[in-house]
Amino acid sequence: MKKLVTLLLLSATVSLWGQTREYRGTVRDAAEDVPMIGATIYVPGTTHGAISNENGEFTIQAQAGDSLVVQFYGYVRYRTVLGEVTNLAISLEPGTNVLDEVVVVGYGSKSRRDLTEAIGSISGQALERRPLARLESGLQGQVSGVQVTQVNGQPGSGMSVRVRGSTSMSAGNDPLFVVDGVPVLTVEGINPADIASMDILKDASATAIYGSRAANGVVIITTKHGHEGQAKISYDAYLGSSSILKTIPVLNGKEYATLVNAEFAAVGLAPRFDPDTVTTNTDWQSEVYRNAPTQQH
């Protein structure tokens, strides 16, 4: 009789253990203690899955003893074995070793390993290593297919940015600049030290979201923002000196006078100067150029 009762109880336990039931739960950020929207919840090896809503809540059909996996990009994957408790509270820890860099694509972002478009990226750390007077200079020599040149030789003149060369004979060839999601006509006045990253969208598939304005490419600029937590103050400065590397060899006063006399004689005119009386030898390059100190704080 005792063996029969034990067998019946064991059979009831097995039938309850193999029964599909509804599990409910919430997914929260362990660091910020806020609900996580769009977390993926699923039972491996089955078709049972769910996505957390705006409150971090989810509902999924599973059996006691099944493995439950919860994952969200940038966070450590959570895995547990379901039991008799059907109300779950799950906290995801931020991942410290994210495998792939995230690249800005249009109005969103994409994992570097999933990227198929022609996009170049420059990090803020790469910009900090170079003393930049203008933001456009940060693109120079950093991304293939992007040419940055000075418009003219005037000090302080603008820079010309071309993504994959010039494409129009009559219209403009400048790329579209987007700063923190806002298209702008110029990046004049933006401090290079305030840049967190720059992404250059170069092909049609990457720039399609911006329409015809992006015909010459798009430069997406993300600036640095404050973050919740302990206050941090950093100070960055550099000192330098600018000087001309090479001057152009020119004639002195007597040599110039001799050359002018030869030109006059070649057309049948009398000499203009007496080279023996020329004593002025001003080197205008040395008068104009000097070592110019540079500093930024």
Short mmCIF file of C-alpha atoms in Angstrom, two decimals, residues 69-273:
data_model
loop_
_atom_site.label_atom_id
_atom_site.label_comp_id
_atom_site.label_asym_id
_atom_site.label_seq_id
_atom_site.Cartn_x
_atom_site.Cartn_y
_atom_site.Cartn_z
CA VAL A 69 17.66 33.28 -21.47
CA VAL A 70 17.37 37.09 -21.30
CA GLN A 71 19.65 39.26 -23.43
CA PHE A 72 20.06 42.88 -24.47
CA TYR A 73 22.88 44.33 -26.54
CA GLY A 74 25.61 45.78 -24.34
CA TYR A 75 24.54 43.75 -21.29
CA VAL A 76 25.67 40.41 -19.85
CA ARG A 77 23.38 37.58 -20.97
CA TYR A 78 21.17 36.26 -18.14
CA ARG A 79 20.36 32.56 -17.91
CA THR A 80 18.32 30.69 -15.32
CA VAL A 81 16.35 27.46 -14.86
CA LEU A 82 12.62 27.88 -14.36
CA GLY A 83 10.96 26.35 -11.33
CA GLU A 84 7.66 26.62 -9.50
CA VAL A 85 7.93 30.40 -9.08
CA THR A 86 6.11 32.04 -12.01
CA ASN A 87 6.80 35.71 -11.15
CA LEU A 88 10.37 36.61 -12.09
CA ALA A 89 12.46 39.70 -11.33
CA ILE A 90 15.48 39.86 -13.64
CA SER A 91 18.33 42.41 -13.51
CA LEU A 92 20.84 42.70 -16.34
CA GLU A 93 24.39 43.82 -15.67
CA PRO A 94 26.04 46.22 -18.18
CA GLY A 95 28.65 44.39 -20.24
CA THR A 96 32.23 45.55 -19.62
CA ASN A 97 33.61 43.59 -22.58
CA VAL A 98 31.33 44.46 -25.50
CA LEU A 99 32.65 42.56 -28.50
CA ASP A 100 31.85 44.97 -31.31
CA GLU A 101 32.00 48.72 -31.62
CA VAL A 102 28.67 50.48 -32.23
CA VAL A 103 28.57 52.71 -35.30
CA VAL A 104 26.04 55.49 -35.88
CA VAL A 105 23.91 54.73 -38.95
CA GLY A 106 21.36 57.38 -39.95
CA TYR A 107 19.07 57.99 -36.99
CA GLY A 108 20.11 54.80 -35.20
CA SER A 109 23.14 52.63 -34.55
CA LYS A 110 24.41 49.24 -35.64
CA SER A 111 26.94 46.70 -34.46
CA ARG A 112 30.25 46.91 -36.34
CA ARG A 113 30.12 43.21 -37.29
CA ASP A 114 26.63 43.63 -38.82
CA LEU A 115 27.68 46.64 -40.90
CA THR A 116 27.48 46.37 -44.69
CA GLU A 117 27.38 50.04 -45.70
CA ALA A 118 30.43 52.16 -46.54
CA ILE A 119 30.91 54.02 -43.24
CA GLY A 120 34.05 55.41 -41.64
CA SER A 121 34.34 56.27 -37.95
CA ILE A 122 36.64 58.48 -35.91
CA SER A 123 36.59 58.29 -32.13
CA GLY A 124 36.96 61.21 -29.77
CA GLN A 125 40.16 59.67 -28.42
CA ALA A 126 41.71 59.83 -31.90
CA LEU A 127 40.83 63.54 -32.13
CA GLU A 128 42.24 64.30 -28.69
CA ARG A 129 45.68 63.08 -29.76
CA ARG A 130 45.90 65.78 -32.45
CA PRO A 131 46.02 69.56 -31.90
CA LEU A 132 43.17 70.71 -34.13
CA ALA A 133 42.30 74.30 -34.90
CA ARG A 134 39.22 73.33 -36.93
CA LEU A 135 36.86 70.40 -36.68
CA GLU A 136 37.25 69.49 -40.37
CA SER A 137 40.96 68.90 -39.83
CA GLY A 138 40.03 65.89 -37.71
CA LEU A 139 38.80 64.15 -40.88
CA GLN A 140 42.05 64.70 -42.74
CA GLY A 141 43.89 61.45 -43.43
CA GLN A 142 41.64 59.45 -41.11
CA VAL A 143 39.02 57.89 -43.40
CA SER A 144 39.50 56.46 -46.89
CA GLY A 145 37.65 58.27 -49.64
CA VAL A 146 37.49 61.57 -47.71
CA GLN A 147 39.62 64.51 -48.85
CA VAL A 148 40.06 67.62 -46.72
CA THR A 149 41.88 70.61 -48.22
CA GLN A 150 42.31 74.28 -47.38
CA VAL A 151 40.19 76.54 -49.59
CA ASN A 152 43.03 79.07 -50.02
CA GLY A 153 46.25 80.15 -48.38
CA GLN A 154 44.71 82.86 -46.23
CA PRO A 155 45.24 82.19 -42.52
CA GLY A 156 42.01 81.03 -40.88
CA SER A 157 40.32 80.22 -44.20
CA GLY A 158 37.73 77.43 -44.39
CA MET A 159 38.31 73.78 -45.23
CA SER A 160 36.85 71.89 -48.17
CA VAL A 161 35.51 68.40 -47.38
CA ARG A 162 34.86 65.95 -50.20
CA VAL A 163 33.45 62.46 -49.67
CA ARG A 164 34.52 60.28 -52.59
CA GLY A 165 35.46 63.25 -54.73
CA SER A 166 33.45 65.95 -56.49
CA THR A 167 30.19 64.75 -58.03
CA SER A 168 28.66 67.92 -59.45
CA MET A 169 29.83 70.58 -61.90
CA SER A 170 27.25 73.22 -60.97
CA ALA A 171 25.75 72.32 -57.58
CA GLY A 172 27.58 72.06 -54.27
CA ASN A 173 29.90 69.20 -53.37
CA ASP A 174 29.93 69.66 -49.60
CA PRO A 175 28.62 66.78 -47.46
CA LEU A 176 25.67 67.14 -45.11
CA PHE A 177 26.74 67.71 -41.50
CA VAL A 178 24.46 66.34 -38.77
CA VAL A 179 25.31 67.40 -35.21
CA ASP A 180 23.53 65.39 -32.49
CA GLY A 181 20.75 64.53 -34.93
CA VAL A 182 20.28 68.07 -36.26
CA PRO A 183 21.37 68.89 -39.85
CA VAL A 184 23.47 72.07 -39.94
CA LEU A 185 24.84 74.22 -42.75
CA THR A 186 28.29 74.66 -41.21
CA VAL A 187 30.39 73.32 -38.36
CA GLU A 188 32.10 76.65 -37.74
CA GLY A 189 32.53 77.31 -34.04
CA ILE A 190 32.32 73.69 -32.86
CA ASN A 191 35.22 72.93 -30.56
CA PRO A 192 37.00 69.72 -31.65
CA ALA A 193 37.51 68.90 -27.95
CA ASP A 194 33.71 68.57 -27.57
CA ILE A 195 33.44 65.76 -30.14
CA ALA A 196 32.70 62.24 -28.89
CA SER A 197 32.76 60.62 -32.33
CA MET A 198 32.36 61.30 -36.06
CA ASP A 199 30.85 58.85 -38.54
CA ILE A 200 31.06 59.41 -42.30
CA LEU A 201 28.30 57.80 -44.38
CA LYS A 202 29.63 57.37 -47.89
CA ASP A 203 27.35 55.19 -50.02
CA ALA A 204 23.73 55.41 -51.14
CA SER A 205 22.41 52.75 -48.75
CA ALA A 206 23.89 54.51 -45.72
CA THR A 207 22.75 58.00 -46.70
CA ALA A 208 19.29 57.11 -48.06
CA ILE A 209 17.50 58.20 -44.90
CA TYR A 210 18.60 61.82 -45.49
CA GLY A 211 17.34 62.01 -49.07
CA SER A 212 18.84 64.23 -51.75
CA ARG A 213 20.66 66.37 -49.18
CA ALA A 214 23.01 63.44 -48.64
CA ALA A 215 24.08 63.13 -52.29
CA ASN A 216 27.61 64.21 -51.32
CA GLY A 217 27.82 62.06 -48.19
CA VAL A 218 26.91 62.66 -44.56
CA VAL A 219 29.16 63.48 -41.60
CA ILE A 220 27.38 62.56 -38.35
CA ILE A 221 28.91 64.33 -35.35
CA THR A 222 28.13 63.25 -31.80
CA THR A 223 29.19 65.63 -29.06
CA LYS A 224 30.07 64.77 -25.50
CA HIS A 225 27.25 64.71 -22.96
CA GLY A 226 27.08 64.53 -19.22
CA HIS A 227 26.31 61.24 -17.51
CA GLU A 228 24.52 60.48 -14.29
CA GLY A 229 26.82 59.61 -11.41
CA GLN A 230 29.83 61.06 -9.66
CA ALA A 231 31.00 64.44 -10.96
CA LYS A 232 34.27 64.40 -12.89
CA ILE A 233 36.39 67.36 -13.98
CA SER A 234 39.11 67.01 -16.59
CA TYR A 235 41.60 69.56 -17.90
CA ASP A 236 43.24 69.31 -21.30
CA ALA A 237 45.82 71.71 -22.70
CA TYR A 238 48.61 71.86 -25.20
CA LEU A 239 51.34 74.34 -26.10
CA GLY A 240 53.13 74.50 -29.43
CA SER A 241 54.88 76.63 -31.97
CA SER A 242 54.22 77.05 -35.70
CA SER A 243 56.97 77.95 -38.12
CA ILE A 244 57.58 77.82 -41.86
CA LEU A 245 59.49 74.73 -42.95
CA LYS A 246 60.97 76.01 -46.19
CA THR A 247 61.27 79.42 -47.81
CA ILE A 248 61.52 80.17 -51.53
CA PRO A 249 65.02 81.15 -52.76
CA VAL A 250 64.90 84.70 -54.18
CA LEU A 251 67.33 87.19 -55.74
CA ASN A 252 69.09 89.89 -53.72
CA GLY A 253 68.90 93.55 -54.76
CA LYS A 254 71.85 93.57 -57.14
CA GLU A 255 70.78 90.30 -58.82
CA TYR A 256 67.26 91.63 -59.31
CA ALA A 257 68.55 94.86 -60.86
CA THR A 258 70.74 92.90 -63.28
CA LEU A 259 67.79 90.71 -64.29
CA VAL A 260 65.52 93.72 -64.96
CA ASN A 261 68.24 95.40 -67.05
CA ALA A 262 68.55 92.22 -69.14
CA GLU A 263 64.78 92.21 -69.77
CA PHE A 264 64.87 95.88 -70.86
CA ALA A 265 67.82 95.24 -73.15
CA ALA A 266 66.00 92.28 -74.74
CA VAL A 267 63.28 94.65 -76.04
CA GLY A 268 65.67 97.42 -77.05
CA LEU A 269 65.28 99.66 -73.99
CA ALA A 270 67.96 101.37 -71.94
CA PRO A 271 68.94 99.79 -68.57
CA ARG A 272 66.70 100.86 -65.71
CA PHE A 273 69.07 100.30 -62.76
#
